Amino acid sequence: MAKPTHNSLLITIFFVITVVSISSPLSFASQPFNFRRAPRFPKKLSHQTRPLQLQQQYRYDTRYFSQRLDHFSFADHPSFSQRYLINTEHWVGPNSLGPIFLYCGNEGDIEWFADNTGFVWELAPRFGAMVLFPEHRYYGESVPYGSQEEAYKNATTLSYLTAEQALADFAVLVTDLKRNLSAEACPVVLFGGSYGGMLAAWMRLKYPHIAIGALASSAPILQFEDIVPKETFYNIVSNDFKRESTSCFNAIKESWGELISVGLKENGLIELSKTFRLCRDLKKTEDLADWLDSAYSYLAMVDYPYPSEFMMPLPGYPIREVCKKIDSGPESISILERIFQGVSVYYNYTGKVDCFELDDDPHGLDGWNWQACTEMVMPMSSDRDASMFPTYDYNYSSFEEECWRDFKVIPRSLWITTQFGGHDIKSVLKHFGSNIIFSNGLLDPWSGGSVLQNVSETIVALVTEEGAHHIDLRPSTSEDPDWLKEQRETEIKLIEGWLNSYYQEEKATFNM
């Protein structure tokens, strides 16, 4: 689930900022940028901005499975090789009905998600579980048509990159694996964070015969159409900064107008390039605005109470550190110089980066932009008063035009709720859903699009005030606060209850 993204991209998590009418710095301040695509979910950043190399923390075997390109057609399409990670070290085996813990792969390299989902690995010994991390199609090494270049070539080759196809991949893979291991009776428990959390919840609903339950962490399954207010995401990001420092909030809010004012000056782009230590001269102001916005949005997602390296090497409560930098800047430096010092906490906390590249995906091979332009349409706006971001009213027509320009596709904004539901979620799930945990931290801007209230005795919402983006799925540390430990224990008890109920039913069936 990825810093949010823009058209220029980042974690691949998606969002574009373009200048609309600019006749003066004043008009810019009222409507300077055009936020079209929603921010991306957190994913691994490119080598240009992520200084650390991924190091495997957990033991697993890497295997490959031949998947159909189109599960919903009998046409003769080529197959592709889906990568998956598997660990059976603690699995008690089929005779003991050892459970299978399946993490629903997100929009990125599966090894990165496996490395950052310590909760699943830590649970495996306790339950005697197999651990399975299948990769999402079109990401990492699981790319159809032989290469990423061919797979991302046009709308025809990209047309099989959908949530429905990905869920079918997971279902087919685990069914085949269980058959080959004579483990058909072994229960499957789903896990997922961010977009992966959405997939986990949807898979439990769509394939209840395959998985007995799902932990969907930071899963904004309601971030579609008009189910939640469009300004929710950016208001939460803004509130995260405002709770640390009102002056910091105000400085960021003011900085957008200053940014465009400097950019419009003669040699203004060169001045901005120097102020923000860019590796190459800035071509347009909105690229820099996009870069700044990404930092703020990702900081809200990963505002963890302890140091982490999920997105970037960061201190605990990184927003607090950003605001300290912005607020403590001497009066002799400009507001943009203070902003640069603040965002450097995100982009350069280690101090090892000499200059900054704004484009982290120069080849444009970002599958999430495709998904956002087809079925993952998440409307977002920026409120004039509550948000520290430039004011923007969501414009579907502009978004549609952009998607047609980029991919020659027209978004299907109603498809996700048609396929998986979302409207009147409590009453609907109460009638046909069960065994789903929706966990959210209110610091996470994606929490506004998730399920925050219990639906029934078996569809439970676990909400923490201080939690950030799927913090419960991260590896446990000695610095975990008590509320996080308690949240995980609650999740463990619920999962244990699902498994015990399943075993009792299996025993009763066997005795018959």
mmCIF file with all atom_site columns, N, CA and C in Angstrom, residues 59-124:
data_model
loop_
_atom_site.group_PDB
_atom_site.id
_atom_site.type_symbol
_atom_site.label_atom_id
_atom_site.label_alt_id
_atom_site.label_comp_id
_atom_site.label_asym_id
_atom_site.label_entity_id
_atom_site.label_seq_id
_atom_site.pdbx_PDB_ins_code
_atom_site.Cartn_x
_atom_site.Cartn_y
_atom_site.Cartn_z
_atom_site.occupancy
_atom_site.B_iso_or_equiv
_atom_site.pdbx_formal_charge
_atom_site.auth_seq_id
_atom_site.auth_comp_id
_atom_site.auth_asym_id
_atom_site.auth_atom_id
_atom_site.pdbx_PDB_model_num
ATOM 1   N N  . ARG A 1 59  ? 13.818  -16.338 6.279   1.00 0.00 ? 59  ARG A N  1
ATOM 2   C CA . ARG A 1 59  ? 14.197  -17.442 5.400   1.00 0.00 ? 59  ARG A CA 1
ATOM 3   C C  . ARG A 1 59  ? 12.984  -17.907 4.604   1.00 0.00 ? 59  ARG A C  1
ATOM 4   N N  . TYR A 1 60  ? 13.177  -18.071 3.320   1.00 0.00 ? 60  TYR A N  1
ATOM 5   C CA . TYR A 1 60  ? 12.112  -18.597 2.471   1.00 0.00 ? 60  TYR A CA 1
ATOM 6   C C  . TYR A 1 60  ? 12.731  -19.131 1.179   1.00 0.00 ? 60  TYR A C  1
ATOM 7   N N  . ASP A 1 61  ? 11.988  -20.001 0.550   1.00 0.00 ? 61  ASP A N  1
ATOM 8   C CA . ASP A 1 61  ? 12.350  -20.494 -0.782  1.00 0.00 ? 61  ASP A CA 1
ATOM 9   C C  . ASP A 1 61  ? 11.601  -19.663 -1.808  1.00 0.00 ? 61  ASP A C  1
ATOM 10  N N  . THR A 1 62  ? 12.255  -19.355 -2.899  1.00 0.00 ? 62  THR A N  1
ATOM 11  C CA . THR A 1 62  ? 11.626  -18.630 -4.001  1.00 0.00 ? 62  THR A CA 1
ATOM 12  C C  . THR A 1 62  ? 11.237  -19.625 -5.081  1.00 0.00 ? 62  THR A C  1
ATOM 13  N N  . ARG A 1 63  ? 9.947   -19.639 -5.407  1.00 0.00 ? 63  ARG A N  1
ATOM 14  C CA . ARG A 1 63  ? 9.451   -20.578 -6.411  1.00 0.00 ? 63  ARG A CA 1
ATOM 15  C C  . ARG A 1 63  ? 8.602   -19.834 -7.441  1.00 0.00 ? 63  ARG A C  1
ATOM 16  N N  . TYR A 1 64  ? 8.244   -20.555 -8.498  1.00 0.00 ? 64  TYR A N  1
ATOM 17  C CA . TYR A 1 64  ? 7.487   -19.944 -9.588  1.00 0.00 ? 64  TYR A CA 1
ATOM 18  C C  . TYR A 1 64  ? 6.345   -20.864 -9.988  1.00 0.00 ? 64  TYR A C  1
ATOM 19  N N  . PHE A 1 65  ? 5.232   -20.249 -10.339 1.00 0.00 ? 65  PHE A N  1
ATOM 20  C CA . PHE A 1 65  ? 4.029   -20.998 -10.682 1.00 0.00 ? 65  PHE A CA 1
ATOM 21  C C  . PHE A 1 65  ? 3.478   -20.479 -12.004 1.00 0.00 ? 65  PHE A C  1
ATOM 22  N N  . SER A 1 66  ? 3.104   -21.390 -12.887 1.00 0.00 ? 66  SER A N  1
ATOM 23  C CA . SER A 1 66  ? 2.582   -20.988 -14.190 1.00 0.00 ? 66  SER A CA 1
ATOM 24  C C  . SER A 1 66  ? 1.114   -20.586 -14.050 1.00 0.00 ? 66  SER A C  1
ATOM 25  N N  . GLN A 1 67  ? 0.826   -19.309 -14.299 1.00 0.00 ? 67  GLN A N  1
ATOM 26  C CA . GLN A 1 67  ? -0.520  -18.769 -14.161 1.00 0.00 ? 67  GLN A CA 1
ATOM 27  C C  . GLN A 1 67  ? -1.128  -18.461 -15.528 1.00 0.00 ? 67  GLN A C  1
ATOM 28  N N  . ARG A 1 68  ? -2.434  -18.607 -15.602 1.00 0.00 ? 68  ARG A N  1
ATOM 29  C CA . ARG A 1 68  ? -3.156  -18.168 -16.789 1.00 0.00 ? 68  ARG A CA 1
ATOM 30  C C  . ARG A 1 68  ? -3.125  -16.642 -16.849 1.00 0.00 ? 68  ARG A C  1
ATOM 31  N N  . LEU A 1 69  ? -2.986  -16.108 -18.039 1.00 0.00 ? 69  LEU A N  1
ATOM 32  C CA . LEU A 1 69  ? -3.028  -14.662 -18.187 1.00 0.00 ? 69  LEU A CA 1
ATOM 33  C C  . LEU A 1 69  ? -4.434  -14.138 -17.912 1.00 0.00 ? 69  LEU A C  1
ATOM 34  N N  . ASP A 1 70  ? -5.442  -14.900 -18.341 1.00 0.00 ? 70  ASP A N  1
ATOM 35  C CA . ASP A 1 70  ? -6.836  -14.475 -18.154 1.00 0.00 ? 70  ASP A CA 1
ATOM 36  C C  . ASP A 1 70  ? -7.620  -15.640 -17.556 1.00 0.00 ? 70  ASP A C  1
ATOM 37  N N  . HIS A 1 71  ? -7.981  -15.499 -16.278 1.00 0.00 ? 71  HIS A N  1
ATOM 38  C CA . HIS A 1 71  ? -8.712  -16.559 -15.593 1.00 0.00 ? 71  HIS A CA 1
ATOM 39  C C  . HIS A 1 71  ? -10.177 -16.621 -16.012 1.00 0.00 ? 71  HIS A C  1
ATOM 40  N N  . PHE A 1 72  ? -10.643 -15.594 -16.679 1.00 0.00 ? 72  PHE A N  1
ATOM 41  C CA . PHE A 1 72  ? -12.073 -15.490 -16.946 1.00 0.00 ? 72  PHE A CA 1
ATOM 42  C C  . PHE A 1 72  ? -12.398 -15.636 -18.436 1.00 0.00 ? 72  PHE A C  1
ATOM 43  N N  . SER A 1 73  ? -11.521 -16.309 -19.137 1.00 0.00 ? 73  SER A N  1
ATOM 44  C CA . SER A 1 73  ? -11.722 -16.532 -20.561 1.00 0.00 ? 73  SER A CA 1
ATOM 45  C C  . SER A 1 73  ? -11.167 -17.896 -20.925 1.00 0.00 ? 73  SER A C  1
ATOM 46  N N  . PHE A 1 74  ? -11.748 -18.498 -21.955 1.00 0.00 ? 74  PHE A N  1
ATOM 47  C CA . PHE A 1 74  ? -11.238 -19.767 -22.459 1.00 0.00 ? 74  PHE A CA 1
ATOM 48  C C  . PHE A 1 74  ? -10.382 -19.565 -23.715 1.00 0.00 ? 74  PHE A C  1
ATOM 49  N N  . ALA A 1 75  ? -10.079 -18.306 -24.006 1.00 0.00 ? 75  ALA A N  1
ATOM 50  C CA . ALA A 1 75  ? -9.216  -18.013 -25.144 1.00 0.00 ? 75  ALA A CA 1
ATOM 51  C C  . ALA A 1 75  ? -7.805  -18.521 -24.875 1.00 0.00 ? 75  ALA A C  1
ATOM 52  N N  . ASP A 1 76  ? -7.084  -18.748 -25.932 1.00 0.00 ? 76  ASP A N  1
ATOM 53  C CA . ASP A 1 76  ? -5.738  -19.321 -25.836 1.00 0.00 ? 76  ASP A CA 1
ATOM 54  C C  . ASP A 1 76  ? -4.719  -18.212 -25.608 1.00 0.00 ? 76  ASP A C  1
ATOM 55  N N  . HIS A 1 77  ? -4.637  -17.731 -24.358 1.00 0.00 ? 77  HIS A N  1
ATOM 56  C CA . HIS A 1 77  ? -3.663  -16.705 -24.004 1.00 0.00 ? 77  HIS A CA 1
ATOM 57  C C  . HIS A 1 77  ? -2.381  -17.358 -23.493 1.00 0.00 ? 77  HIS A C  1
ATOM 58  N N  . PRO A 1 78  ? -1.266  -16.669 -23.607 1.00 0.00 ? 78  PRO A N  1
ATOM 59  C CA . PRO A 1 78  ? -0.027  -17.217 -23.041 1.00 0.00 ? 78  PRO A CA 1
ATOM 60  C C  . PRO A 1 78  ? -0.094  -17.186 -21.508 1.00 0.00 ? 78  PRO A C  1
ATOM 61  N N  . SER A 1 79  ? 0.606   -18.102 -20.880 1.00 0.00 ? 79  SER A N  1
ATOM 62  C CA . SER A 1 79  ? 0.701   -18.100 -19.421 1.00 0.00 ? 79  SER A CA 1
ATOM 63  C C  . SER A 1 79  ? 1.876   -17.215 -19.005 1.00 0.00 ? 79  SER A C  1
ATOM 64  N N  . PHE A 1 80  ? 1.999   -16.975 -17.704 1.00 0.00 ? 80  PHE A N  1
ATOM 65  C CA . PHE A 1 80  ? 3.160   -16.240 -17.211 1.00 0.00 ? 80  PHE A CA 1
ATOM 66  C C  . PHE A 1 80  ? 3.611   -16.876 -15.904 1.00 0.00 ? 80  PHE A C  1
ATOM 67  N N  . SER A 1 81  ? 4.812   -16.575 -15.507 1.00 0.00 ? 81  SER A N  1
ATOM 68  C CA . SER A 1 81  ? 5.404   -17.170 -14.317 1.00 0.00 ? 81  SER A CA 1
ATOM 69  C C  . SER A 1 81  ? 5.214   -16.254 -13.116 1.00 0.00 ? 81  SER A C  1
ATOM 70  N N  . GLN A 1 82  ? 4.457   -16.729 -12.141 1.00 0.00 ? 82  GLN A N  1
ATOM 71  C CA . GLN A 1 82  ? 4.225   -15.950 -10.920 1.00 0.00 ? 82  GLN A CA 1
ATOM 72  C C  . GLN A 1 82  ? 5.215   -16.389 -9.840  1.00 0.00 ? 82  GLN A C  1
ATOM 73  N N  . ARG A 1 83  ? 5.929   -15.427 -9.309  1.00 0.00 ? 83  ARG A N  1
ATOM 74  C CA . ARG A 1 83  ? 6.874   -15.720 -8.232  1.00 0.00 ? 83  ARG A CA 1
ATOM 75  C C  . ARG A 1 83  ? 6.136   -15.792 -6.898  1.00 0.00 ? 83  ARG A C  1
ATOM 76  N N  . TYR A 1 84  ? 6.554   -16.726 -6.053  1.00 0.00 ? 84  TYR A N  1
ATOM 77  C CA . TYR A 1 84  ? 6.029   -16.732 -4.688  1.00 0.00 ? 84  TYR A CA 1
ATOM 78  C C  . TYR A 1 84  ? 7.125   -17.184 -3.731  1.00 0.00 ? 84  TYR A C  1
ATOM 79  N N  . LEU A 1 85  ? 7.022   -16.709 -2.511  1.00 0.00 ? 85  LEU A N  1
ATOM 80  C CA . LEU A 1 85  ? 7.964   -17.036 -1.448  1.00 0.00 ? 85  LEU A CA 1
ATOM 81  C C  . LEU A 1 85  ? 7.266   -17.985 -0.482  1.00 0.00 ? 85  LEU A C  1
ATOM 82  N N  . ILE A 1 86  ? 7.963   -19.016 -0.052  1.00 0.00 ? 86  ILE A N  1
ATOM 83  C CA . ILE A 1 86  ? 7.329   -20.006 0.813   1.00 0.00 ? 86  ILE A CA 1
ATOM 84  C C  . ILE A 1 86  ? 8.286   -20.449 1.913   1.00 0.00 ? 86  ILE A C  1
ATOM 85  N N  . ASN A 1 87  ? 7.732   -20.663 3.105   1.00 0.00 ? 87  ASN A N  1
ATOM 86  C CA . ASN A 1 87  ? 8.510   -21.173 4.232   1.00 0.00 ? 87  ASN A CA 1
ATOM 87  C C  . ASN A 1 87  ? 7.659   -22.215 4.941   1.00 0.00 ? 87  ASN A C  1
ATOM 88  N N  . THR A 1 88  ? 8.178   -23.435 5.032   1.00 0.00 ? 88  THR A N  1
ATOM 89  C CA . THR A 1 88  ? 7.471   -24.529 5.713   1.00 0.00 ? 88  THR A CA 1
ATOM 90  C C  . THR A 1 88  ? 8.220   -24.979 6.961   1.00 0.00 ? 88  THR A C  1
ATOM 91  N N  . GLU A 1 89  ? 9.146   -24.163 7.420   1.00 0.00 ? 89  GLU A N  1
ATOM 92  C CA . GLU A 1 89  ? 9.999   -24.521 8.553   1.00 0.00 ? 89  GLU A CA 1
ATOM 93  C C  . GLU A 1 89  ? 9.175   -24.871 9.789   1.00 0.00 ? 89  GLU A C  1
ATOM 94  N N  . HIS A 1 90  ? 8.108   -24.131 10.037  1.00 0.00 ? 90  HIS A N  1
ATOM 95  C CA . HIS A 1 90  ? 7.307   -24.346 11.247  1.00 0.00 ? 90  HIS A CA 1
ATOM 96  C C  . HIS A 1 90  ? 5.979   -25.045 10.960  1.00 0.00 ? 90  HIS A C  1
ATOM 97  N N  . TRP A 1 91  ? 5.735   -25.365 9.710   1.00 0.00 ? 91  TRP A N  1
ATOM 98  C CA . TRP A 1 91  ? 4.445   -25.953 9.340   1.00 0.00 ? 91  TRP A CA 1
ATOM 99  C C  . TRP A 1 91  ? 4.337   -27.366 9.907   1.00 0.00 ? 91  TRP A C  1
ATOM 100 N N  . VAL A 1 92  ? 3.249   -27.655 10.610  1.00 0.00 ? 92  VAL A N  1
ATOM 101 C CA . VAL A 1 92  ? 3.070   -28.968 11.227  1.00 0.00 ? 92  VAL A CA 1
ATOM 102 C C  . VAL A 1 92  ? 2.539   -29.993 10.238  1.00 0.00 ? 92  VAL A C  1
ATOM 103 N N  . GLY A 1 93  ? 2.240   -29.549 9.019   1.00 0.00 ? 93  GLY A N  1
ATOM 104 C CA . GLY A 1 93  ? 1.898   -30.483 7.963   1.00 0.00 ? 93  GLY A CA 1
ATOM 105 C C  . GLY A 1 93  ? 0.423   -30.776 7.823   1.00 0.00 ? 93  GLY A C  1
ATOM 106 N N  . PRO A 1 94  ? 0.065   -31.501 6.742   1.00 0.00 ? 94  PRO A N  1
ATOM 107 C CA . PRO A 1 94  ? -1.351  -31.746 6.435   1.00 0.00 ? 94  PRO A CA 1
ATOM 108 C C  . PRO A 1 94  ? -2.052  -32.665 7.429   1.00 0.00 ? 94  PRO A C  1
ATOM 109 N N  . ASN A 1 95  ? -1.333  -33.625 8.007   1.00 0.00 ? 95  ASN A N  1
ATOM 110 C CA . ASN A 1 95  ? -1.977  -34.552 8.942   1.00 0.00 ? 95  ASN A CA 1
ATOM 111 C C  . ASN A 1 95  ? -2.460  -33.837 10.204  1.00 0.00 ? 95  ASN A C  1
ATOM 112 N N  . SER A 1 96  ? -1.792  -32.748 10.549  1.00 0.00 ? 96  SER A N  1
ATOM 113 C CA . SER A 1 96  ? -2.194  -31.960 11.715  1.00 0.00 ? 96  SER A CA 1
ATOM 114 C C  . SER A 1 96  ? -2.994  -30.730 11.320  1.00 0.00 ? 96  SER A C  1
ATOM 115 N N  . LEU A 1 97  ? -3.395  -30.675 10.052  1.00 0.00 ? 97  LEU A N  1
ATOM 116 C CA . LEU A 1 97  ? -4.151  -29.529 9.536   1.00 0.00 ? 97  LEU A CA 1
ATOM 117 C C  . LEU A 1 97  ? -3.424  -28.206 9.806   1.00 0.00 ? 97  LEU A C  1
ATOM 118 N N  . GLY A 1 98  ? -2.141  -28.231 9.526   1.00 0.00 ? 98  GLY A N  1
ATOM 119 C CA . GLY A 1 98  ? -1.352  -27.013 9.720   1.00 0.00 ? 98  GLY A CA 1
ATOM 120 C C  . GLY A 1 98  ? -1.863  -25.874 8.866   1.00 0.00 ? 98  GLY A C  1
ATOM 121 N N  . PRO A 1 99  ? -2.074  -24.699 9.451   1.00 0.00 ? 99  PRO A N  1
ATOM 122 C CA . PRO A 1 99  ? -2.626  -23.582 8.680   1.00 0.00 ? 99  PRO A CA 1
ATOM 123 C C  . PRO A 1 99  ? -1.629  -23.014 7.685   1.00 0.00 ? 99  PRO A C  1
ATOM 124 N N  . ILE A 1 100 ? -2.155  -22.315 6.703   1.00 0.00 ? 100 ILE A N  1
ATOM 125 C CA . ILE A 1 100 ? -1.344  -21.616 5.702   1.00 0.00 ? 100 ILE A CA 1
ATOM 126 C C  . ILE A 1 100 ? -1.624  -20.129 5.840   1.00 0.00 ? 100 ILE A C  1
ATOM 127 N N  . PHE A 1 101 ? -0.602  -19.367 6.153   1.00 0.00 ? 101 PHE A N  1
ATOM 128 C CA . PHE A 1 101 ? -0.728  -17.918 6.278   1.00 0.00 ? 101 PHE A CA 1
ATOM 129 C C  . PHE A 1 101 ? -0.300  -17.290 4.951   1.00 0.00 ? 101 PHE A C  1
ATOM 130 N N  . LEU A 1 102 ? -1.275  -16.757 4.234   1.00 0.00 ? 102 LEU A N  1
ATOM 131 C CA . LEU A 1 102 ? -1.035  -16.217 2.896   1.00 0.00 ? 102 LEU A CA 1
ATOM 132 C C  . LEU A 1 102 ? -1.121  -14.697 2.924   1.00 0.00 ? 102 LEU A C  1
ATOM 133 N N  . TYR A 1 103 ? -0.031  -14.055 2.573   1.00 0.00 ? 103 TYR A N  1
ATOM 134 C CA . TYR A 1 103 ? -0.025  -12.590 2.452   1.00 0.00 ? 103 TYR A CA 1
ATOM 135 C C  . TYR A 1 103 ? -0.360  -12.221 1.008   1.00 0.00 ? 103 TYR A C  1
ATOM 136 N N  . CYS A 1 104 ? -1.378  -11.402 0.835   1.00 0.00 ? 104 CYS A N  1
ATOM 137 C CA . CYS A 1 104 ? -1.796  -10.985 -0.509  1.00 0.00 ? 104 CYS A CA 1
ATOM 138 C C  . CYS A 1 104 ? -0.847  -9.913  -1.032  1.00 0.00 ? 104 CYS A C  1
ATOM 139 N N  . GLY A 1 105 ? -0.060  -10.275 -2.025  1.00 0.00 ? 105 GLY A N  1
ATOM 140 C CA . GLY A 1 105 ? 0.979   -9.383  -2.538  1.00 0.00 ? 105 GLY A CA 1
ATOM 141 C C  . GLY A 1 105 ? 0.431   -8.069  -3.072  1.00 0.00 ? 105 GLY A C  1
ATOM 142 N N  . ASN A 1 106 ? 1.164   -6.993  -2.781  1.00 0.00 ? 106 ASN A N  1
ATOM 143 C CA . ASN A 1 106 ? 0.771   -5.643  -3.207  1.00 0.00 ? 106 ASN A CA 1
ATOM 144 C C  . ASN A 1 106 ? 1.356   -5.296  -4.571  1.00 0.00 ? 106 ASN A C  1
ATOM 145 N N  . GLU A 1 107 ? 1.297   -4.003  -4.867  1.00 0.00 ? 107 GLU A N  1
ATOM 146 C CA . GLU A 1 107 ? 1.755   -3.470  -6.139  1.00 0.00 ? 107 GLU A CA 1
ATOM 147 C C  . GLU A 1 107 ? 3.248   -3.185  -6.103  1.00 0.00 ? 107 GLU A C  1
ATOM 148 N N  . GLY A 1 108 ? 4.048   -4.247  -6.001  1.00 0.00 ? 108 GLY A N  1
ATOM 149 C CA . GLY A 1 108 ? 5.491   -4.078  -5.960  1.00 0.00 ? 108 GLY A CA 1
ATOM 150 C C  . GLY A 1 108 ? 6.199   -5.412  -5.773  1.00 0.00 ? 108 GLY A C  1
ATOM 151 N N  . ASP A 1 109 ? 7.497   -5.340  -5.602  1.00 0.00 ? 109 ASP A N  1
ATOM 152 C CA . ASP A 1 109 ? 8.344   -6.510  -5.418  1.00 0.00 ? 109 ASP A CA 1
ATOM 153 C C  . ASP A 1 109 ? 7.937   -7.246  -4.143  1.00 0.00 ? 109 ASP A C  1
ATOM 154 N N  . ILE A 1 110 ? 7.618   -8.519  -4.246  1.00 0.00 ? 110 ILE A N  1
ATOM 155 C CA . ILE A 1 110 ? 7.101   -9.271  -3.102  1.00 0.00 ? 110 ILE A CA 1
ATOM 156 C C  . ILE A 1 110 ? 8.132   -9.416  -1.996  1.00 0.00 ? 110 ILE A C  1
ATOM 157 N N  . GLU A 1 111 ? 9.411   -9.421  -2.324  1.00 0.00 ? 111 GLU A N  1
ATOM 158 C CA . GLU A 1 111 ? 10.427  -9.556  -1.282  1.00 0.00 ? 111 GLU A CA 1
ATOM 159 C C  . GLU A 1 111 ? 10.401  -8.366  -0.338  1.00 0.00 ? 111 GLU A C  1
ATOM 160 N N  . TRP A 1 112 ? 10.102  -7.197  -0.872  1.00 0.00 ? 112 TRP A N  1
ATOM 161 C CA . TRP A 1 112 ? 10.047  -6.001  -0.022  1.00 0.00 ? 112 TRP A CA 1
ATOM 162 C C  . TRP A 1 112 ? 8.896   -6.101  0.964   1.00 0.00 ? 112 TRP A C  1
ATOM 163 N N  . PHE A 1 113 ? 7.752   -6.614  0.518   1.00 0.00 ? 113 PHE A N  1
ATOM 164 C CA . PHE A 1 113 ? 6.616   -6.769  1.424   1.00 0.00 ? 113 PHE A CA 1
ATOM 165 C C  . PHE A 1 113 ? 6.876   -7.867  2.448   1.00 0.00 ? 113 PHE A C  1
ATOM 166 N N  . ALA A 1 114 ? 7.511   -8.947  2.015   1.00 0.00 ? 114 ALA A N  1
ATOM 167 C CA . ALA A 1 114 ? 7.838   -10.011 2.955   1.00 0.00 ? 114 ALA A CA 1
ATOM 168 C C  . ALA A 1 114 ? 8.781   -9.521  4.035   1.00 0.00 ? 114 ALA A C  1
ATOM 169 N N  . ASP A 1 115 ? 9.719   -8.680  3.644   1.00 0.00 ? 115 ASP A N  1
ATOM 170 C CA . ASP A 1 115 ? 10.712  -8.169  4.578   1.00 0.00 ? 115 ASP A CA 1
ATOM 171 C C  . ASP A 1 115 ? 10.095  -7.202  5.586   1.00 0.00 ? 115 ASP A C  1
ATOM 172 N N  . ASN A 1 116 ? 8.960   -6.612  5.250   1.00 0.00 ? 116 ASN A N  1
ATOM 173 C CA . ASN A 1 116 ? 8.323   -5.620  6.117   1.00 0.00 ? 116 ASN A CA 1
ATOM 174 C C  . ASN A 1 116 ? 7.022   -6.109  6.746   1.00 0.00 ? 116 ASN A C  1
ATOM 175 N N  . THR A 1 117 ? 6.820   -7.423  6.761   1.00 0.00 ? 117 THR A N  1
ATOM 176 C CA . THR A 1 117 ? 5.607   -7.981  7.353   1.00 0.00 ? 117 THR A CA 1
ATOM 177 C C  . THR A 1 117 ? 5.989   -9.002  8.412   1.00 0.00 ? 117 THR A C  1
ATOM 178 N N  . GLY A 1 118 ? 6.746   -8.540  9.384   1.00 0.00 ? 118 GLY A N  1
ATOM 179 C CA . GLY A 1 118 ? 7.266   -9.421  10.424  1.00 0.00 ? 118 GLY A CA 1
ATOM 180 C C  . GLY A 1 118 ? 6.198   -10.120 11.247  1.00 0.00 ? 118 GLY A C  1
ATOM 181 N N  . PHE A 1 119 ? 5.027   -9.510  11.371  1.00 0.00 ? 119 PHE A N  1
ATOM 182 C CA . PHE A 1 119 ? 3.966   -10.089 12.186  1.00 0.00 ? 119 PHE A CA 1
ATOM 183 C C  . PHE A 1 119 ? 3.609   -11.494 11.701  1.00 0.00 ? 119 PHE A C  1
ATOM 184 N N  . VAL A 1 120 ? 3.529   -11.685 10.396  1.00 0.00 ? 120 VAL A N  1
ATOM 185 C CA . VAL A 1 120 ? 3.188   -12.996 9.849   1.00 0.00 ? 120 VAL A CA 1
ATOM 186 C C  . VAL A 1 120 ? 4.274   -14.013 10.174  1.00 0.00 ? 120 VAL A C  1
ATOM 187 N N  . TRP A 1 121 ? 5.523   -13.595 10.009  1.00 0.00 ? 121 TRP A N  1
ATOM 188 C CA . TRP A 1 121 ? 6.633   -14.508 10.293  1.00 0.00 ? 121 TRP A CA 1
ATOM 189 C C  . TRP A 1 121 ? 6.684   -14.872 11.781  1.00 0.00 ? 121 TRP A C  1
ATOM 190 N N  . GLU A 1 122 ? 6.371   -13.924 12.627  1.00 0.00 ? 122 GLU A N  1
ATOM 191 C CA . GLU A 1 122 ? 6.411   -14.173 14.064  1.00 0.00 ? 122 GLU A CA 1
ATOM 192 C C  . GLU A 1 122 ? 5.263   -15.065 14.523  1.00 0.00 ? 122 GLU A C  1
ATOM 193 N N  . LEU A 1 123 ? 4.149   -15.048 13.805  1.00 0.00 ? 123 LEU A N  1
ATOM 194 C CA . LEU A 1 123 ? 3.005   -15.882 14.160  1.00 0.00 ? 123 LEU A CA 1
ATOM 195 C C  . LEU A 1 123 ? 3.180   -17.336 13.731  1.00 0.00 ? 123 LEU A C  1
ATOM 196 N N  . ALA A 1 124 ? 3.956   -17.567 12.685  1.00 0.00 ? 124 ALA A N  1
ATOM 197 C CA . ALA A 1 124 ? 4.060   -18.909 12.106  1.00 0.00 ? 124 ALA A CA 1
ATOM 198 C C  . ALA A 1 124 ? 4.462   -19.968 13.128  1.00 0.00 ? 124 ALA A C  1
#
